[in-house]
PDB file of C-alpha atoms and ligand atoms in Angstrom:
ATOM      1  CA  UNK A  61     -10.221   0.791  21.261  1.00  0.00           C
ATOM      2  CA  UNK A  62      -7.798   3.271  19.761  1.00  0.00           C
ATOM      3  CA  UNK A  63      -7.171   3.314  15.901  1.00  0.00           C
ATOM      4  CA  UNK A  64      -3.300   2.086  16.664  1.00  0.00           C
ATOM      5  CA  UNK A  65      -5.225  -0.887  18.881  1.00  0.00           C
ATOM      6  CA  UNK A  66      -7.597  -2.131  15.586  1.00  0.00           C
ATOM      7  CA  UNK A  67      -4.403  -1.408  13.476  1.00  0.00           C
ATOM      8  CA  UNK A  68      -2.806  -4.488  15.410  1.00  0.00           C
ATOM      9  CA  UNK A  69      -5.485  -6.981  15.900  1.00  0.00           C
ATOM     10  CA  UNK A  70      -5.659  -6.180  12.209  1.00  0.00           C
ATOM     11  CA  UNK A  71      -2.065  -7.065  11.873  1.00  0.00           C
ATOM     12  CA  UNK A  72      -1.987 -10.471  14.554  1.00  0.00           C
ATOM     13  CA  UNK A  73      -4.983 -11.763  12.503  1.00  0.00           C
ATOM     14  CA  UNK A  74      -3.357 -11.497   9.120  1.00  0.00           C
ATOM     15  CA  UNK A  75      -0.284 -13.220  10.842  1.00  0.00           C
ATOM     16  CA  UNK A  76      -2.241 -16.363  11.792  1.00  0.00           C
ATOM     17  CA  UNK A  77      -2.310 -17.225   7.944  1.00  0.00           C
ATOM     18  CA  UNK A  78       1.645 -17.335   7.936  1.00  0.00           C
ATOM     19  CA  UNK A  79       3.427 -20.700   7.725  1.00  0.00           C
ATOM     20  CA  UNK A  80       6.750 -21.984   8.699  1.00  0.00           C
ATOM     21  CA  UNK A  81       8.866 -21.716   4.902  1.00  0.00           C
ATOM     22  CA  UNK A  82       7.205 -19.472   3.696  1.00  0.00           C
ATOM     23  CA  UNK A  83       8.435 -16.128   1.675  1.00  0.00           C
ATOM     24  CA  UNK A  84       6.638 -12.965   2.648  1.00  0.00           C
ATOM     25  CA  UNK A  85       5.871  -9.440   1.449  1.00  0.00           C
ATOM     26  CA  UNK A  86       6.538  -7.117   4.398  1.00  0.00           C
ATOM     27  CA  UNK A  87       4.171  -3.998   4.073  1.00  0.00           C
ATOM     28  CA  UNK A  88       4.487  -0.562   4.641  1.00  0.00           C
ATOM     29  CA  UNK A  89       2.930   1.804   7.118  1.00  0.00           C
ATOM     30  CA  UNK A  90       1.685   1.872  10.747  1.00  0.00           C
ATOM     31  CA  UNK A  91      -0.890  -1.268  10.191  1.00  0.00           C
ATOM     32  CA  UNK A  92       2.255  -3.342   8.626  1.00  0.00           C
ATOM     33  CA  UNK A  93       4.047  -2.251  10.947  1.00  0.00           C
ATOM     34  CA  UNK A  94       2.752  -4.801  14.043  1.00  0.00           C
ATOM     35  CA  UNK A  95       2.584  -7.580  11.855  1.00  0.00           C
ATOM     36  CA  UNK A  96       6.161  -6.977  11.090  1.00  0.00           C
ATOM     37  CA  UNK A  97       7.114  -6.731  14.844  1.00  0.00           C
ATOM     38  CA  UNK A  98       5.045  -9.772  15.165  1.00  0.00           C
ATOM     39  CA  UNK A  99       6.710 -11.869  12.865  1.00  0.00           C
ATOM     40  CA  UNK A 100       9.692 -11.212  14.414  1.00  0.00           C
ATOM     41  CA  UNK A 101       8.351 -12.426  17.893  1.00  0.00           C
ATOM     42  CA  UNK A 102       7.180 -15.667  16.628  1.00  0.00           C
ATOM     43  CA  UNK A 103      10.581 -15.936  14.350  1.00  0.00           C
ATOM     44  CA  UNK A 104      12.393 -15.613  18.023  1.00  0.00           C
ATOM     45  CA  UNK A 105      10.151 -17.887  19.804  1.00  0.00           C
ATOM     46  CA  UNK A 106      10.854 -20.349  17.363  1.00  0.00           C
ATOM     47  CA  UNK A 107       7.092 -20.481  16.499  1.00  0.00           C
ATOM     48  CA  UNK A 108       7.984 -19.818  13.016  1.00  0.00           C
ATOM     49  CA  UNK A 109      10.884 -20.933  10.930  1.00  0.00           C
ATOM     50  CA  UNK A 110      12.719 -20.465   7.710  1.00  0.00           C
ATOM     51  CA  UNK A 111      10.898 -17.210   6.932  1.00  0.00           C
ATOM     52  CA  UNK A 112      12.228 -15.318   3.929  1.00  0.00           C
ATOM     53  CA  UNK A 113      10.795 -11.857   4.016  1.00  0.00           C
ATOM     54  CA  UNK A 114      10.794  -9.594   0.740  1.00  0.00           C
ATOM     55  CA  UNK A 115      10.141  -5.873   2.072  1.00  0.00           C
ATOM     56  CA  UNK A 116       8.152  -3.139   0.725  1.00  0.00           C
ATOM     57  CA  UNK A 117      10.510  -0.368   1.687  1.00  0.00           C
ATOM     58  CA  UNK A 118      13.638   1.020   2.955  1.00  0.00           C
ATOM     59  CA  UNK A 119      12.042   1.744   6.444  1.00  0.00           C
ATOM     60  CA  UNK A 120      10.419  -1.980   6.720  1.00  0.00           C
ATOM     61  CA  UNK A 121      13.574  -3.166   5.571  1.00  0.00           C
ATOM     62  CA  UNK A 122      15.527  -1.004   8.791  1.00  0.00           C
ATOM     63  CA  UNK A 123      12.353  -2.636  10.744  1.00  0.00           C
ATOM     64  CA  UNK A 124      12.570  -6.147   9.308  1.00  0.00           C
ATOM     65  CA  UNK A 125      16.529  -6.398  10.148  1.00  0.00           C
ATOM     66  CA  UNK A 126      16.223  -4.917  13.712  1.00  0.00           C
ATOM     67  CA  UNK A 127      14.052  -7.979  14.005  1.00  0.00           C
ATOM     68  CA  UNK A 128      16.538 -10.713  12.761  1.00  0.00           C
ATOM     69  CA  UNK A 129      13.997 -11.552   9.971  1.00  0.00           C
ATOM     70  CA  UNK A 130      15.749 -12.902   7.170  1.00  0.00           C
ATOM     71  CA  UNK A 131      16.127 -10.813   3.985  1.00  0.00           C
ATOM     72  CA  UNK A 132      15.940 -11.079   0.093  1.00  0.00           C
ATOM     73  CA  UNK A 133      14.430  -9.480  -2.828  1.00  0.00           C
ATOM     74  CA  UNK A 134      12.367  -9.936  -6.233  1.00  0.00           C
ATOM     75  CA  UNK A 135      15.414 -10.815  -8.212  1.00  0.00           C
ATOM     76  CA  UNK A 136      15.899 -13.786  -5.865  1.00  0.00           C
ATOM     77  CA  UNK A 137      12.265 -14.565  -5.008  1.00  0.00           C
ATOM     78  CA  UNK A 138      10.267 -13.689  -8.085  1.00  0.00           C
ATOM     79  CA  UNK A 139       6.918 -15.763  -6.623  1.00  0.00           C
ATOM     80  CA  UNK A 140       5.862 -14.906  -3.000  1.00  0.00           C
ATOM     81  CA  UNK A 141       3.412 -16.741  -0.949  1.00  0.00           C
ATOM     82  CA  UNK A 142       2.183 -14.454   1.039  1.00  0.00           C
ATOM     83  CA  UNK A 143       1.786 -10.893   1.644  1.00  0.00           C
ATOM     84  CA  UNK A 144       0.384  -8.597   4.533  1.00  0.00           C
ATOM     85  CA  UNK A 145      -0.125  -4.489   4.186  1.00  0.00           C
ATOM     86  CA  UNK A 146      -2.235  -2.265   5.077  1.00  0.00           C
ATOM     87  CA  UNK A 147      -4.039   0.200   2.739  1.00  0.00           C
ATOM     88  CA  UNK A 148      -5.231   3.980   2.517  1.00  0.00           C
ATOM     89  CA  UNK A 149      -8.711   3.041   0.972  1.00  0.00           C
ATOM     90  CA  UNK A 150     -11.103  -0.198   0.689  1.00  0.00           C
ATOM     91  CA  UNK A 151     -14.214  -0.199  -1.727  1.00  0.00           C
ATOM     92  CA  UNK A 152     -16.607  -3.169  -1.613  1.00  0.00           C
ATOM     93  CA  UNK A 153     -14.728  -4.854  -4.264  1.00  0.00           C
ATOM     94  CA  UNK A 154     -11.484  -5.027  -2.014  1.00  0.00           C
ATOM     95  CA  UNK A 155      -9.863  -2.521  -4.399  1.00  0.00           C
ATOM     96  CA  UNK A 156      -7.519  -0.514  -2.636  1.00  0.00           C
ATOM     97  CA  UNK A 157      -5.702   3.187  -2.478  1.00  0.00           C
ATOM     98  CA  UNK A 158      -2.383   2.498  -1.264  1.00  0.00           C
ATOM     99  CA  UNK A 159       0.731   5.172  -1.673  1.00  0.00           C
ATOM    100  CA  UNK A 160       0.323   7.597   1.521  1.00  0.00           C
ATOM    101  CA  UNK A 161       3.251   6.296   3.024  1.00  0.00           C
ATOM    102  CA  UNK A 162       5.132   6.932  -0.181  1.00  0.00           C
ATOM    103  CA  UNK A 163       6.062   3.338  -0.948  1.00  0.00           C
ATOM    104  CA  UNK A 164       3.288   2.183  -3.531  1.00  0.00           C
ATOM    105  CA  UNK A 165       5.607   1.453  -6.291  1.00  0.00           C
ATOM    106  CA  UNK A 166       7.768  -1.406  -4.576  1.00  0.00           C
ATOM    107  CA  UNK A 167       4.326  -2.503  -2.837  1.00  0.00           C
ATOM    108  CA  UNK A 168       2.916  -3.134  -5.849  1.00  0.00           C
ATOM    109  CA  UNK A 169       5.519  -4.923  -7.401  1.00  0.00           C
ATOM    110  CA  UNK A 170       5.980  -7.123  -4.302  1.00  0.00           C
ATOM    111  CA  UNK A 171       2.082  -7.562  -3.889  1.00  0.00           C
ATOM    112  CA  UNK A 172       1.822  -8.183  -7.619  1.00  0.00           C
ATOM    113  CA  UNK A 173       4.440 -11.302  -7.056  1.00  0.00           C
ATOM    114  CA  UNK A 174       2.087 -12.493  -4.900  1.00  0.00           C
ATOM    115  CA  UNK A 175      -0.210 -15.984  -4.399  1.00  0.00           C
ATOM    116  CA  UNK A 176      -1.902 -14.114  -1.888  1.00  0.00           C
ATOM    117  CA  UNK A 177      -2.241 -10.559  -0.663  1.00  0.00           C
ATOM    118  CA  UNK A 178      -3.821 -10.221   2.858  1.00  0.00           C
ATOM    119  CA  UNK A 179      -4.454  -6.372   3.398  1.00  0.00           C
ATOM    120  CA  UNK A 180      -4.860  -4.756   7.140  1.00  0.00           C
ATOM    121  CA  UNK A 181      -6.840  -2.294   8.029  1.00  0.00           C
ATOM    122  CA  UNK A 182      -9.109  -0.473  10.613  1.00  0.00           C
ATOM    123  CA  UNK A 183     -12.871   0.308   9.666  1.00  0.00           C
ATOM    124  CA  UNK A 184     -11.515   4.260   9.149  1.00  0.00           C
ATOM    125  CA  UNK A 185     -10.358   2.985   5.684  1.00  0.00           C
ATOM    126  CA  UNK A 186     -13.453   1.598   4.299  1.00  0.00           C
ATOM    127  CA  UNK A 187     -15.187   3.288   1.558  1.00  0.00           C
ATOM    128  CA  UNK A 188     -17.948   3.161  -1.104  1.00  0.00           C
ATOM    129  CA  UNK A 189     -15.631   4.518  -3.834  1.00  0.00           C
ATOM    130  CA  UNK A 190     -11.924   5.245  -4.554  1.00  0.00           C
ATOM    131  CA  UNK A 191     -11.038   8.481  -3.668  1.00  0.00           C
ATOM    132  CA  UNK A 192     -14.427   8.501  -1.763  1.00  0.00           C
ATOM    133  CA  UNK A 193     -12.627   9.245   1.420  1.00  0.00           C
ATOM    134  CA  UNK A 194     -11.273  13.177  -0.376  1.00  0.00           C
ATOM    135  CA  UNK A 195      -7.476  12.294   0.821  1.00  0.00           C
ATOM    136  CA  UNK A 196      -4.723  12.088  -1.510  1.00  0.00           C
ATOM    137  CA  UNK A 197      -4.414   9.069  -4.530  1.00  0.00           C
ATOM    138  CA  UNK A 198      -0.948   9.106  -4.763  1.00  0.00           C
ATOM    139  CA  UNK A 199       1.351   8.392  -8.405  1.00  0.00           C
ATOM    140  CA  UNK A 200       4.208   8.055  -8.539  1.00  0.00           C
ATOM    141  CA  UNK A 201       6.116  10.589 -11.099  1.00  0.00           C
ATOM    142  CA  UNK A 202       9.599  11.073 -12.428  1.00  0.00           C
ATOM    143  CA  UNK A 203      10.873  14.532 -11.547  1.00  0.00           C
ATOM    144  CA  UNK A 204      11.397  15.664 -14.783  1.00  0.00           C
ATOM    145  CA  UNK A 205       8.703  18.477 -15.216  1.00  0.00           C
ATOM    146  CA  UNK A 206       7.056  16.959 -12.619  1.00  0.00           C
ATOM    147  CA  UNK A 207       4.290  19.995 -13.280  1.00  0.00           C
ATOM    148  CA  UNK A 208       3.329  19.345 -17.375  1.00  0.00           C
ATOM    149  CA  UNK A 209       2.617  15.470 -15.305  1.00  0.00           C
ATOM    150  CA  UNK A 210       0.805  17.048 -12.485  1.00  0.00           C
ATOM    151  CA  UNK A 211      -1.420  19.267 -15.158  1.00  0.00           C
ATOM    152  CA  UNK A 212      -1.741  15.751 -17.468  1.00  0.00           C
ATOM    153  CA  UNK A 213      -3.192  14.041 -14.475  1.00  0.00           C
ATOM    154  CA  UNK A 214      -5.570  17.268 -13.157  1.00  0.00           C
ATOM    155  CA  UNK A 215      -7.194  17.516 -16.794  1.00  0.00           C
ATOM    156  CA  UNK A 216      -7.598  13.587 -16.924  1.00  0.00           C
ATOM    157  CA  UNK A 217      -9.706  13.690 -14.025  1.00  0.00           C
ATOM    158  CA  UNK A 218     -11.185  17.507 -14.541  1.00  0.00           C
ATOM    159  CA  UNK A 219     -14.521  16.122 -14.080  1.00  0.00           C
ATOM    160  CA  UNK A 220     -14.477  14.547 -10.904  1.00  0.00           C
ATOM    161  CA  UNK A 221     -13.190  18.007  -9.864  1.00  0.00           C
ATOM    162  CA  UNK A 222      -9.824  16.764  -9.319  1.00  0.00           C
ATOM    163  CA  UNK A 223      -6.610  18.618  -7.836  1.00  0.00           C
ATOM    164  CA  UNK A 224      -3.153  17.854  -8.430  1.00  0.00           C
ATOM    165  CA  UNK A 225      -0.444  18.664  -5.678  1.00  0.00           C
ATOM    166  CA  UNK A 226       2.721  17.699  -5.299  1.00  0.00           C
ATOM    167  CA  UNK A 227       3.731  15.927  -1.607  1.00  0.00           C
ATOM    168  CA  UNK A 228       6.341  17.994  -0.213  1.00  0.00           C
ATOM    169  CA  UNK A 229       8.483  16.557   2.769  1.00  0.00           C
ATOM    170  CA  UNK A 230       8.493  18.110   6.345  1.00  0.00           C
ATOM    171  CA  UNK A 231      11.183  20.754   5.483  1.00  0.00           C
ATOM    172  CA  UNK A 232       8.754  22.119   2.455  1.00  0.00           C
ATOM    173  CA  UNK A 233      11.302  19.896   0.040  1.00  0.00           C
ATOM    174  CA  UNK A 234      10.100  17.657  -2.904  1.00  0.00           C
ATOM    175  CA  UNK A 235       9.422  14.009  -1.119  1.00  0.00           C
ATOM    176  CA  UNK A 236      11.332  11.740  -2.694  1.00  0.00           C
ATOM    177  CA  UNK A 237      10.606   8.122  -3.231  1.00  0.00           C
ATOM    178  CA  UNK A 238      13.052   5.244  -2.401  1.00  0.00           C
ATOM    179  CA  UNK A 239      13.350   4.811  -6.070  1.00  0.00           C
ATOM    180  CA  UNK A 240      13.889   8.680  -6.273  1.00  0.00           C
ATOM    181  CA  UNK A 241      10.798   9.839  -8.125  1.00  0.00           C
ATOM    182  CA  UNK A 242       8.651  12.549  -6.843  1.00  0.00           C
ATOM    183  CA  UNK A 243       4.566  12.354  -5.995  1.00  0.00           C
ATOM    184  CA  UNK A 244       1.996  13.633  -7.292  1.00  0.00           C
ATOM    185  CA  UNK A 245      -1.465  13.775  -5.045  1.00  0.00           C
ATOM    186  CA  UNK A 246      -4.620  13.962  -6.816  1.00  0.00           C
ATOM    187  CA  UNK A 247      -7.409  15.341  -4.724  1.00  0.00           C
ATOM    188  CA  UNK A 248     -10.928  14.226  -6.316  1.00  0.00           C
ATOM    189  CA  UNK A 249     -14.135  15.112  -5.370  1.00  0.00           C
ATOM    190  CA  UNK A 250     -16.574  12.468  -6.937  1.00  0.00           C
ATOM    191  CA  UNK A 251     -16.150   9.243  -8.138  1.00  0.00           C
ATOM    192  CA  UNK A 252     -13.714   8.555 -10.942  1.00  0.00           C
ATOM    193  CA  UNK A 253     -15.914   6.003 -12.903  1.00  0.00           C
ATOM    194  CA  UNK A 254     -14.599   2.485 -14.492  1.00  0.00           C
ATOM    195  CA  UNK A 255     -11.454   1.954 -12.187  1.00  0.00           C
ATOM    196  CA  UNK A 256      -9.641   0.001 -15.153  1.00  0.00           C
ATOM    197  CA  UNK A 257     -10.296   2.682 -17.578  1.00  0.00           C
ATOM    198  CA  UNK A 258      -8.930   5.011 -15.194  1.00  0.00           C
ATOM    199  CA  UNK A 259      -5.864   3.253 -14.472  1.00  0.00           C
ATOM    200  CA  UNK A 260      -5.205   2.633 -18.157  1.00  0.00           C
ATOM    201  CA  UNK A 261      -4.994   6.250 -18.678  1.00  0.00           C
ATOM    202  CA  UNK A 262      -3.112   7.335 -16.160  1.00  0.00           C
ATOM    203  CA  UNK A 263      -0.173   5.065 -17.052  1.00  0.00           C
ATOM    204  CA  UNK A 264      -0.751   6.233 -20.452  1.00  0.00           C
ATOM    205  CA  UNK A 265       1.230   9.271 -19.523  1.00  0.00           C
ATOM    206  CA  UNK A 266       4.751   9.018 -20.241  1.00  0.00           C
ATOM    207  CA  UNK A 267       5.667  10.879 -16.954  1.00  0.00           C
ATOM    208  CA  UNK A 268       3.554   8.437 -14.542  1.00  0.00           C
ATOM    209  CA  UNK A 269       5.910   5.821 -12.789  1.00  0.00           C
ATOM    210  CA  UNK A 270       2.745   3.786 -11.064  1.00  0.00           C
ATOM    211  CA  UNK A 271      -0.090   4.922  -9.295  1.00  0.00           C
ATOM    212  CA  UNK A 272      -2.386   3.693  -5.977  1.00  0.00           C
ATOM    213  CA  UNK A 273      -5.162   1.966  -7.463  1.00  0.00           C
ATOM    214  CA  UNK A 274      -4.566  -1.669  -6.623  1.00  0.00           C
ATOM    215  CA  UNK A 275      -7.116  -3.120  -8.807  1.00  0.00           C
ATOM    216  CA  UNK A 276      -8.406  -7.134  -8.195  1.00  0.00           C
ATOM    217  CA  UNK A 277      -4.729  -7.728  -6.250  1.00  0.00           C
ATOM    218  CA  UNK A 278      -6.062  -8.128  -2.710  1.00  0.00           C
ATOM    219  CA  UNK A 279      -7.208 -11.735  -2.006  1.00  0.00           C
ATOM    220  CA  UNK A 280      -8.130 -10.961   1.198  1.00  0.00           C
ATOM    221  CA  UNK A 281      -9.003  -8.095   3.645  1.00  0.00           C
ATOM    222  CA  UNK A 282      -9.072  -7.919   7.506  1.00  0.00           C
ATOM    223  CA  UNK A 283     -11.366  -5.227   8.989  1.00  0.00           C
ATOM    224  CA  UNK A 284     -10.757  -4.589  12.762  1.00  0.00           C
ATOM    225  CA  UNK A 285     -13.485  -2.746  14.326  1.00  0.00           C
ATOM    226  CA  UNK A 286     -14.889  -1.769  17.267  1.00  0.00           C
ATOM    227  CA  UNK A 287     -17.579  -4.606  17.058  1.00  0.00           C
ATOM    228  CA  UNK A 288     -14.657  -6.978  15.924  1.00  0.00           C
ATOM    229  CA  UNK A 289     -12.813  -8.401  12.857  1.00  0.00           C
ATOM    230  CA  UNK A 290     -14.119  -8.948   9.601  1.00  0.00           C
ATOM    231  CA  UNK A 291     -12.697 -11.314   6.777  1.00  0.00           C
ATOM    232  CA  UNK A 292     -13.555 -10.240   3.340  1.00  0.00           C
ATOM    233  CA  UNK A 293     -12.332 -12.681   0.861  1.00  0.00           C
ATOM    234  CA  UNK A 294     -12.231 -12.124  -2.958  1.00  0.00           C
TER     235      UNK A 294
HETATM  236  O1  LIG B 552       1.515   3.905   2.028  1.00  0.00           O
HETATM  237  C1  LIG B 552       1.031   2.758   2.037  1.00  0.00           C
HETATM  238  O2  LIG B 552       0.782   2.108   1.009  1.00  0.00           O
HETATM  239  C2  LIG B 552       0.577   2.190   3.353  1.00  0.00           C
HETATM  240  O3  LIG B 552       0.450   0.789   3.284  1.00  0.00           O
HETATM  241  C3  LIG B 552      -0.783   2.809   3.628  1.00  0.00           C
HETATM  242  O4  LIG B 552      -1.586   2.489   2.571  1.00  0.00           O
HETATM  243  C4  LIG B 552      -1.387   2.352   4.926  1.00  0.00           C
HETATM  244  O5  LIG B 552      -0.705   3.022   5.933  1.00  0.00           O
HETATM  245  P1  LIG B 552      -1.234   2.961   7.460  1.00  0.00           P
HETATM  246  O6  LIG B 552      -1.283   1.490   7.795  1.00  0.00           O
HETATM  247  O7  LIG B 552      -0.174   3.701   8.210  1.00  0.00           O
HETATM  248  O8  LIG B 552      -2.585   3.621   7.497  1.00  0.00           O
END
């Protein structure tokens, strides 16, 4: 099975726990994606009615409306019942790394509105430790002197050898965020300790917007792997 192919059994499983009525968070990324797509099928097979979905993005937004799923937002919906993403990093305590795809900020206002977050992922994304995996732990920064930020967050994490970049776009260009802030990518090589504390101190710095640590807010993860799915719940 490809990566794309677990990605989507991923995705079809997580959709199984979606009801007729019910108000979603639509992910972000190319896990979210298919169970986006697929709540669109079963919204045009009439499998599934009255569907509000609350997106995560711009782009799942575009996605969501070439589907004919119905729309709203946070201000409208401030209590969601469900939501399904996928995620950059899994310890065992179903803490995630989300933020690769650039949209951690809304994600983790939407998943924080949440009853229940269902998170998607292949068996790639499983790790013993945040950051574990060496690939970037995105936050979210404003622009202004993005670099006395980026140096804040380098020294906060100096002993876990981390490395502060910031994510350019394809044309060499500052990326910018759908809410127009810039990120920062911190590059760590061993494990960053107490989670919480580390959290605490990064939004502690008046330049940080939000970071990827989603700490205790998944309620349930789905594993596809080559020997199958797992269900881990909290
Ligand atoms: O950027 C994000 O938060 C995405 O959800 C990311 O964490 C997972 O993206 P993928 O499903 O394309 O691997």
């Amino acid at each position: 099975l490809t990566q794309d192919e677990l990605k989507k059994i991923a995705a079809y499983k997580a959709v199984e726990f979606v009801e007729s009525g019910m108000v979603l968070g639509l992910g972000t990324g190319s896990t979210a994606k298919h169970a986006v797509d697929r709540i669109g099928e079963l919204l045009r097979q009439g499998r599934l009615t009255n569907i509000i979905g609350i997106p995560t993005s711009k782009k799942t937004q575009e996605q969501a409306i070439s589907l004919g799923i119905p729309l709203s937002d946070l201000d409208s919906y401030p209590t969601i019942d469900l939501a399904i993403d996928g995620a950059d990093e899994v310890d065992p305590h179903l803490n995630l790394v989300k933020g690769r795809g650039g949209s951690l900020l809304r994600e983790k206002m939407v998943e924080g509105a949440c009853k229940k977050f269902v998170c998607i992922v292949d068996e790639s994304k499983l790790v013993k430790y945040l950051g574990g995996s060496g690939l970037a732990m995105p936050v979210e920064v404003v622009p202004f002197c993005w670099k006395f930020t980026a140096n804040k967050l380098q020294n906060l994490f100096r002993d876990s050898g981390c490395v502060a970049k910031l994510r350019n776009d394809c044309k060499g260009e500052p990326f910018v965020t759908d809410n127009g802030n810039y990120i920062v990518d911190l590059y760590l090589k061993k494990d960053i300790g107490d989670l919480q504390v580390a959290s605490d101190a990064i939004l502690r710095i008046a330049g940080v917007v939000e970071h990827g640590m989603f700490l205790d807010m998944a309620t349930t993860v789905i594993v596809a792997g080559e020997l199958g799915i797992t269900i881990k719940n909290k």
